[in-house]
Amino acid sequence: MKAGDDSTEAPPRNALSRFFFPSLTPGYVLRVLGIAACAYIVFSRVLIPLHINGTSMEPTYHDRAWNLCWRFRYRSSLPERGDVVVVRFAGMRVMLLKRVVALSGETVEFRGGKLFVNGEEQVEPYVATPCDWELSPRVVEEGKVYVVGDNRGVPMANHKFGQTSVLRIVGAPLW
Amino acid sequence: VKKPTRKYLLLAVIALGTWVWFRSGDSDEKRIRKCFDRLAECVTKPSGEQSVMMAAKMHNLGNVFADTCYFECERAMMTGDYTPEEVSSHAVRARSLFGDVKLAFYDLNVLLSGEGRATATVTARLTGTMKSGESFQETHELDCVLAKCEDDWRINKVVVVQVLDK
């Protein structure tokens, strides 16, 4: 305050104070709303946060790990054999993480724990546990893919796998 | 408070008020959501549940279903028409296998088709611990049909959708 001056001025705020306690200006409010809208769109439409719950994809994906589902992975292409995909139920709050092992029209079977596609034994470096599954040959229907988890150490009856519609595949894990 | 800031605060309060008013209404869709909430509450069993509590839940469970409800679940060999009493007795038997169990619904999509009928698609997730100590987890997509009975919605049909077909 200058001598002989009746007006008062607010003391100057330092950068740290401005950062933690910003002035509620229209520009600031708009910036916050813009960031919130972008974050909402990105994390609800493009990169869906995944919290893995279960050991079905061990050792590739561990129980209680975090990941992101990249929604545009299959925008212009179809899933291929060996891809890890995210399969939806009624929506995207609860989904399945599985590996595509056979495409539509192919014959899939398990013999002595080994995966056979069209009668040829498949090399699966991602399977780390011994497996004794036996599954008679079956043809994957049109518009569907056959998905299985990497953890084959569990009894076949307890493991959720099978053919599913490609329309249910909502994307792939980002890493 | 400065004038422009006051204006923005007023806008925020109006937006919040509109949202609260919209959410607090009692539309048919909200009643259907409440119906699924009641179902989840009745099926859920905390460890050490008292028998009085169980009896009350099973009584309420009967009120969630219509006079005849059609179930289609090939895996559980449970396909056919069931009365609310039969559903309750099946639930009592199933719950007795668990030490604790929790039913939760996700991604409920409701489509009102008029004339007191609605279809709902939902993901049902059942988690719990068996009496043997083994943990249990099942997730299924359900296609349901609901019918309006005296201002209340009751489940009329439940079809378990086969997402993975071995």
Short mmCIF file of C-alpha atoms in Angstrom, two decimals:
data_model
loop_
_atom_site.label_atom_id
_atom_site.label_comp_id
_atom_site.label_asym_id
_atom_site.label_seq_id
_atom_site.Cartn_x
_atom_site.Cartn_y
_atom_site.Cartn_z
CA MET A 1 0.00 0.00 0.00
CA LYS A 2 1.43 3.34 -1.02
CA ALA A 3 1.70 6.16 1.55
CA GLY A 4 -1.25 8.52 1.33
CA ASP A 5 -3.28 6.15 -0.86
CA ASP A 6 -6.68 4.93 0.39
CA SER A 7 -6.94 1.85 -1.91
CA THR A 8 -5.71 -1.61 -0.84
CA GLU A 9 -4.18 -4.41 -2.97
CA ALA A 10 -4.10 -8.15 -2.34
CA PRO A 11 -0.61 -9.38 -1.53
CA PRO A 12 1.07 -11.10 -4.56
CA ARG A 13 0.62 -14.90 -4.56
CA ASN A 14 3.57 -17.13 -5.28
CA ALA A 15 3.50 -19.90 -7.92
CA LEU A 16 3.05 -22.73 -5.39
CA SER A 17 0.08 -21.02 -3.78
CA ARG A 18 -1.49 -20.38 -7.21
CA PHE A 19 -0.96 -24.04 -8.16
CA PHE A 20 -2.66 -25.51 -5.08
CA PHE A 21 -5.26 -22.80 -4.57
CA PRO A 22 -6.05 -21.45 -8.05
CA SER A 23 -8.47 -18.59 -8.55
CA LEU A 24 -11.84 -19.82 -9.73
CA THR A 25 -11.76 -17.89 -13.01
CA PRO A 26 -13.95 -18.84 -15.99
CA GLY A 27 -10.86 -19.92 -17.91
CA TYR A 28 -9.75 -22.22 -15.10
CA VAL A 29 -13.23 -23.78 -14.76
CA LEU A 30 -13.36 -24.38 -18.52
CA ARG A 31 -9.90 -26.00 -18.51
CA VAL A 32 -10.91 -28.34 -15.64
CA LEU A 33 -14.18 -29.26 -17.40
CA GLY A 34 -12.31 -29.87 -20.67
CA ILE A 35 -9.77 -32.16 -19.01
CA ALA A 36 -12.53 -34.04 -17.15
CA ALA A 37 -14.52 -34.53 -20.38
CA CYS A 38 -11.43 -35.75 -22.28
CA ALA A 39 -10.51 -38.17 -19.45
CA TYR A 40 -14.09 -39.50 -19.36
CA ILE A 41 -14.18 -40.09 -23.13
CA VAL A 42 -10.71 -41.68 -23.25
CA PHE A 43 -11.20 -44.00 -20.28
CA SER A 44 -14.78 -45.02 -21.12
CA ARG A 45 -14.52 -45.37 -24.91
CA VAL A 46 -10.90 -45.78 -26.00
CA LEU A 47 -8.77 -47.21 -23.19
CA ILE A 48 -10.88 -49.11 -20.68
CA PRO A 49 -9.07 -49.74 -17.37
CA LEU A 50 -8.86 -53.48 -16.58
CA HIS A 51 -8.29 -55.00 -13.16
CA ILE A 52 -7.45 -58.65 -13.77
CA ASN A 53 -9.26 -60.90 -11.32
CA GLY A 54 -8.33 -64.58 -11.59
CA THR A 55 -5.52 -66.83 -12.73
CA SER A 56 -6.93 -67.98 -16.06
CA MET A 57 -4.24 -66.14 -18.06
CA GLU A 58 -1.24 -67.01 -15.86
CA PRO A 59 1.69 -66.63 -16.44
CA THR A 60 1.07 -64.03 -19.18
CA TYR A 61 -1.25 -61.88 -17.04
CA HIS A 62 -1.18 -62.16 -13.29
CA ASP A 63 -4.06 -62.04 -10.84
CA ARG A 64 -4.78 -58.53 -9.52
CA ALA A 65 -2.69 -56.85 -12.23
CA TRP A 66 -3.80 -53.68 -14.01
CA ASN A 67 -4.00 -53.08 -17.74
CA LEU A 68 -5.90 -51.07 -20.32
CA CYS A 69 -8.17 -52.42 -23.05
CA TRP A 70 -7.35 -50.80 -26.41
CA ARG A 71 -10.77 -50.55 -28.08
CA PHE A 72 -9.50 -49.76 -31.60
CA ARG A 73 -7.35 -52.90 -31.90
CA TYR A 74 -9.89 -54.70 -34.09
CA ARG A 75 -11.49 -51.71 -35.81
CA SER A 76 -9.97 -52.57 -39.19
CA SER A 77 -8.88 -56.17 -38.73
CA LEU A 78 -10.10 -59.43 -37.27
CA PRO A 79 -8.48 -61.28 -34.37
CA GLU A 80 -5.73 -63.70 -35.37
CA ARG A 81 -4.54 -66.91 -33.82
CA GLY A 82 -2.40 -66.16 -30.76
CA ASP A 83 -3.96 -62.75 -30.02
CA VAL A 84 -5.06 -62.01 -26.47
CA VAL A 85 -8.52 -60.48 -26.61
CA VAL A 86 -11.05 -58.93 -24.26
CA VAL A 87 -14.51 -60.54 -24.46
CA ARG A 88 -17.53 -58.72 -23.07
CA PHE A 89 -20.64 -60.00 -21.33
CA ALA A 90 -23.66 -57.63 -21.20
CA GLY A 91 -21.39 -54.60 -21.03
CA MET A 92 -17.86 -53.58 -20.24
CA ARG A 93 -17.85 -53.64 -16.45
CA VAL A 94 -17.03 -57.37 -16.32
CA MET A 95 -15.11 -58.97 -19.19
CA LEU A 96 -13.01 -62.02 -19.99
CA LEU A 97 -9.34 -62.00 -20.99
CA LYS A 98 -8.56 -64.97 -23.28
CA ARG A 99 -6.25 -66.04 -26.10
CA VAL A 100 -7.58 -66.83 -29.58
CA VAL A 101 -6.42 -70.33 -30.54
CA ALA A 102 -8.61 -71.05 -33.58
CA LEU A 103 -10.56 -69.04 -36.14
CA SER A 104 -13.92 -69.71 -37.77
CA GLY A 105 -14.00 -72.82 -39.93
CA GLU A 106 -10.96 -74.37 -38.18
CA THR A 107 -11.11 -77.62 -36.23
CA VAL A 108 -9.86 -77.42 -32.66
CA GLU A 109 -9.10 -80.22 -30.21
CA PHE A 110 -7.01 -81.06 -27.15
CA ARG A 111 -5.16 -84.38 -27.13
CA GLY A 112 -3.05 -85.31 -24.12
CA GLY A 113 -3.00 -81.67 -23.09
CA LYS A 114 -1.69 -80.52 -26.49
CA LEU A 115 -3.66 -78.12 -28.67
CA PHE A 116 -4.36 -79.26 -32.23
CA VAL A 117 -5.80 -76.96 -34.88
CA ASN A 118 -6.84 -78.61 -38.17
CA GLY A 119 -5.04 -81.73 -36.96
CA GLU A 120 -1.70 -79.94 -36.48
CA GLU A 121 -0.10 -79.67 -33.06
CA GLN A 122 0.38 -76.04 -32.02
CA VAL A 123 3.49 -74.66 -30.37
CA GLU A 124 2.33 -72.60 -27.39
CA PRO A 125 5.29 -70.94 -25.65
CA TYR A 126 2.88 -68.98 -23.41
CA VAL A 127 1.63 -72.17 -21.68
CA ALA A 128 3.86 -72.85 -18.68
CA THR A 129 1.91 -75.46 -16.72
CA PRO A 130 1.51 -79.18 -17.52
CA CYS A 131 -1.87 -79.98 -19.03
CA ASP A 132 -3.89 -83.17 -19.42
CA TRP A 133 -6.94 -81.84 -21.24
CA GLU A 134 -8.85 -84.06 -23.66
CA LEU A 135 -11.39 -82.43 -25.95
CA SER A 136 -12.85 -84.08 -29.02
CA PRO A 137 -12.47 -82.20 -32.34
CA ARG A 138 -15.01 -79.47 -33.08
CA VAL A 139 -15.36 -76.94 -35.88
CA VAL A 140 -15.48 -73.25 -34.96
CA GLU A 141 -18.70 -71.73 -36.34
CA GLU A 142 -18.85 -68.85 -38.82
CA GLY A 143 -18.38 -65.44 -37.19
CA LYS A 144 -16.82 -66.97 -34.09
CA VAL A 145 -13.34 -67.61 -32.68
CA TYR A 146 -12.17 -70.20 -30.17
CA VAL A 147 -10.63 -68.69 -27.04
CA VAL A 148 -8.74 -70.36 -24.20
CA GLY A 149 -6.80 -69.06 -21.20
CA ASP A 150 -3.04 -69.63 -20.91
CA ASN A 151 -3.32 -71.36 -17.53
CA ARG A 152 -3.91 -74.99 -18.50
CA GLY A 153 -2.87 -76.30 -15.09
CA VAL A 154 -6.45 -76.23 -13.84
CA PRO A 155 -8.94 -79.04 -14.58
CA MET A 156 -10.69 -78.54 -17.90
CA ALA A 157 -14.13 -78.43 -16.26
CA ASN A 158 -13.08 -75.45 -14.11
CA HIS A 159 -11.56 -73.46 -16.95
CA LYS A 160 -13.85 -71.17 -18.97
CA PHE A 161 -13.09 -71.46 -22.65
CA GLY A 162 -14.85 -72.09 -25.95
CA GLN A 163 -16.07 -70.39 -29.06
CA THR A 164 -17.45 -66.90 -28.88
CA SER A 165 -18.78 -64.40 -31.38
CA VAL A 166 -16.24 -61.92 -32.79
CA LEU A 167 -18.86 -59.24 -32.05
CA ARG A 168 -18.20 -59.82 -28.35
CA ILE A 169 -14.51 -58.95 -28.72
CA VAL A 170 -14.18 -55.36 -27.58
CA GLY A 171 -10.43 -54.96 -27.91
CA ALA A 172 -7.08 -56.19 -26.68
CA PRO A 173 -4.92 -55.45 -23.65
CA LEU A 174 -2.52 -52.58 -24.30
CA TRP A 175 0.55 -54.52 -23.06
CA VAL B 1 -17.27 -13.57 -4.49
CA LYS B 2 -16.70 -11.81 -7.82
CA LYS B 3 -19.62 -11.45 -10.23
CA PRO B 4 -18.37 -13.81 -13.02
CA THR B 5 -17.45 -16.46 -10.43
CA ARG B 6 -20.88 -16.13 -8.85
CA LYS B 7 -22.45 -16.70 -12.27
CA TYR B 8 -20.44 -19.90 -12.79
CA LEU B 9 -21.23 -21.14 -9.30
CA LEU B 10 -24.94 -20.52 -9.96
CA LEU B 11 -24.71 -22.50 -13.21
CA ALA B 12 -22.97 -25.35 -11.39
CA VAL B 13 -25.67 -25.40 -8.69
CA ILE B 14 -28.43 -25.45 -11.36
CA ALA B 15 -26.68 -28.32 -13.19
CA LEU B 16 -26.24 -30.27 -9.94
CA GLY B 17 -29.87 -29.66 -8.96
CA THR B 18 -31.11 -30.85 -12.37
CA TRP B 19 -28.97 -33.97 -12.10
CA VAL B 20 -30.22 -34.75 -8.54
CA TRP B 21 -33.85 -34.14 -9.62
CA PHE B 22 -33.39 -36.40 -12.64
CA ARG B 23 -31.75 -39.17 -10.58
CA SER B 24 -34.25 -39.07 -7.73
CA GLY B 25 -37.33 -39.65 -9.92
CA ASP B 26 -39.10 -43.00 -9.80
CA SER B 27 -39.34 -44.11 -13.42
CA ASP B 28 -40.05 -47.66 -14.58
CA GLU B 29 -36.38 -48.16 -15.40
CA LYS B 30 -35.38 -47.24 -11.86
CA ARG B 31 -37.98 -49.62 -10.44
CA ILE B 32 -36.53 -52.40 -12.59
CA ARG B 33 -33.04 -51.55 -11.32
CA LYS B 34 -34.39 -51.72 -7.77
CA CYS B 35 -35.89 -55.14 -8.57
CA PHE B 36 -32.41 -56.44 -9.48
CA ASP B 37 -30.95 -54.77 -6.39
CA ARG B 38 -33.52 -56.63 -4.26
CA LEU B 39 -32.65 -59.91 -5.99
CA ALA B 40 -28.92 -59.37 -5.31
CA GLU B 41 -29.66 -58.51 -1.69
CA CYS B 42 -31.79 -61.65 -1.18
CA VAL B 43 -29.27 -64.04 -2.72
CA THR B 44 -26.26 -62.55 -0.93
CA LYS B 45 -25.35 -64.46 2.20
CA PRO B 46 -22.80 -63.10 4.69
CA SER B 47 -20.82 -65.62 6.73
CA GLY B 48 -22.67 -66.52 9.94
CA GLU B 49 -26.07 -65.41 8.64
CA GLN B 50 -28.88 -65.83 11.19
CA SER B 51 -31.76 -68.15 10.21
CA VAL B 52 -34.29 -65.34 10.85
CA MET B 53 -32.47 -63.16 8.35
CA MET B 54 -32.36 -66.03 5.86
CA ALA B 55 -36.12 -66.62 6.19
CA ALA B 56 -36.83 -62.92 5.62
CA LYS B 57 -34.60 -62.88 2.54
CA MET B 58 -36.22 -65.97 1.06
CA HIS B 59 -39.65 -64.44 1.62
CA ASN B 60 -38.52 -61.27 -0.18
CA LEU B 61 -36.95 -63.35 -2.95
CA GLY B 62 -40.38 -64.72 -3.84
CA ASN B 63 -41.62 -61.15 -4.33
CA VAL B 64 -39.01 -60.51 -7.02
CA PHE B 65 -40.45 -63.13 -9.39
CA ALA B 66 -43.78 -63.28 -11.21
CA ASP B 67 -46.36 -66.01 -10.44
CA THR B 68 -44.61 -68.20 -13.01
CA CYS B 69 -41.05 -67.58 -14.07
CA TYR B 70 -39.39 -69.42 -16.94
CA PHE B 71 -35.73 -70.29 -16.39
CA GLU B 72 -33.40 -71.51 -19.13
CA CYS B 73 -30.00 -72.66 -17.93
CA GLU B 74 -28.72 -75.72 -19.75
CA ARG B 75 -25.56 -75.98 -17.68
CA ALA B 76 -27.42 -76.25 -14.39
CA MET B 77 -30.11 -78.47 -15.99
CA MET B 78 -32.67 -75.94 -14.80
CA THR B 79 -35.01 -75.26 -17.67
CA GLY B 80 -38.74 -74.80 -17.17
CA ASP B 81 -41.41 -72.86 -15.32
CA TYR B 82 -40.99 -72.19 -11.60
CA THR B 83 -43.27 -70.59 -9.04
CA PRO B 84 -41.78 -68.04 -6.58
CA GLU B 85 -42.01 -70.69 -3.83
CA GLU B 86 -40.00 -73.15 -5.95
CA VAL B 87 -37.39 -70.46 -6.70
CA SER B 88 -37.08 -69.73 -2.97
CA SER B 89 -36.68 -73.40 -2.06
CA HIS B 90 -33.99 -73.84 -4.77
CA ALA B 91 -32.24 -70.75 -3.41
CA VAL B 92 -32.32 -72.13 0.15
CA ARG B 93 -30.73 -75.39 -1.04
CA ALA B 94 -28.09 -73.57 -3.15
CA ARG B 95 -27.24 -71.11 -0.38
CA SER B 96 -26.74 -73.96 2.11
CA LEU B 97 -23.73 -75.10 0.04
CA PHE B 98 -21.93 -71.81 0.68
CA GLY B 99 -20.27 -70.34 3.74
CA ASP B 100 -20.76 -66.92 2.19
CA VAL B 101 -21.96 -65.81 -1.21
CA LYS B 102 -22.43 -62.50 -2.98
CA LEU B 103 -24.48 -61.76 -6.08
CA ALA B 104 -23.79 -58.55 -7.97
CA PHE B 105 -25.28 -57.21 -11.20
CA TYR B 106 -23.38 -55.10 -13.71
CA ASP B 107 -24.20 -53.39 -17.00
CA LEU B 108 -27.97 -53.57 -16.67
CA ASN B 109 -29.60 -52.47 -19.93
CA VAL B 110 -33.37 -52.04 -19.78
CA LEU B 111 -35.67 -51.81 -22.77
CA LEU B 112 -39.31 -50.96 -22.02
CA SER B 113 -41.50 -52.58 -24.63
CA GLY B 114 -44.85 -51.13 -23.50
CA GLU B 115 -47.96 -52.85 -22.15
CA GLY B 116 -46.29 -53.48 -18.81
CA ARG B 117 -43.41 -55.52 -20.21
CA ALA B 118 -39.68 -54.91 -20.34
CA THR B 119 -36.56 -56.78 -21.35
CA ALA B 120 -33.29 -56.49 -19.46
CA THR B 121 -29.78 -57.69 -20.26
CA VAL B 122 -27.37 -57.88 -17.38
CA THR B 123 -24.10 -59.44 -16.23
CA ALA B 124 -24.55 -61.46 -13.04
CA ARG B 125 -21.51 -62.25 -10.94
CA LEU B 126 -21.68 -64.77 -8.13
CA THR B 127 -18.68 -65.00 -5.79
CA GLY B 128 -18.29 -66.81 -2.53
CA THR B 129 -16.76 -69.55 -0.46
CA MET B 130 -18.07 -73.12 -0.41
CA LYS B 131 -18.61 -74.86 2.93
CA SER B 132 -15.48 -76.89 2.04
CA GLY B 133 -13.47 -73.66 2.01
CA GLU B 134 -13.03 -73.61 -1.78
CA SER B 135 -13.60 -70.19 -3.34
CA PHE B 136 -16.19 -69.89 -6.07
CA GLN B 137 -16.69 -67.41 -8.91
CA GLU B 138 -19.24 -67.55 -11.73
CA THR B 139 -20.12 -64.84 -14.24
CA HIS B 140 -22.99 -65.06 -16.71
CA GLU B 141 -24.93 -62.82 -19.02
CA LEU B 142 -28.67 -62.96 -18.42
CA ASP B 143 -31.51 -62.04 -20.74
CA CYS B 144 -34.58 -61.30 -18.62
CA VAL B 145 -38.19 -60.41 -19.30
CA LEU B 146 -40.06 -58.47 -16.63
CA ALA B 147 -43.76 -57.86 -16.19
CA LYS B 148 -45.43 -55.03 -14.29
CA CYS B 149 -47.71 -56.21 -11.46
CA GLU B 150 -49.51 -53.53 -9.46
CA ASP B 151 -46.90 -50.79 -9.91
CA ASP B 152 -44.09 -53.23 -9.20
CA TRP B 153 -41.86 -55.08 -11.68
CA ARG B 154 -41.41 -58.86 -11.37
CA ILE B 155 -39.04 -61.13 -13.26
CA ASN B 156 -40.96 -63.33 -15.67
CA LYS B 157 -38.22 -65.04 -17.67
CA VAL B 158 -34.48 -65.62 -17.21
CA VAL B 159 -32.26 -67.02 -19.97
CA VAL B 160 -28.57 -67.66 -19.28
CA VAL B 161 -26.68 -66.57 -22.41
CA GLN B 162 -23.87 -68.87 -23.50
CA VAL B 163 -20.93 -66.48 -24.06
CA LEU B 164 -18.36 -69.30 -24.37
CA ASP B 165 -19.44 -72.57 -25.95
CA LYS B 166 -16.97 -75.43 -25.43
#
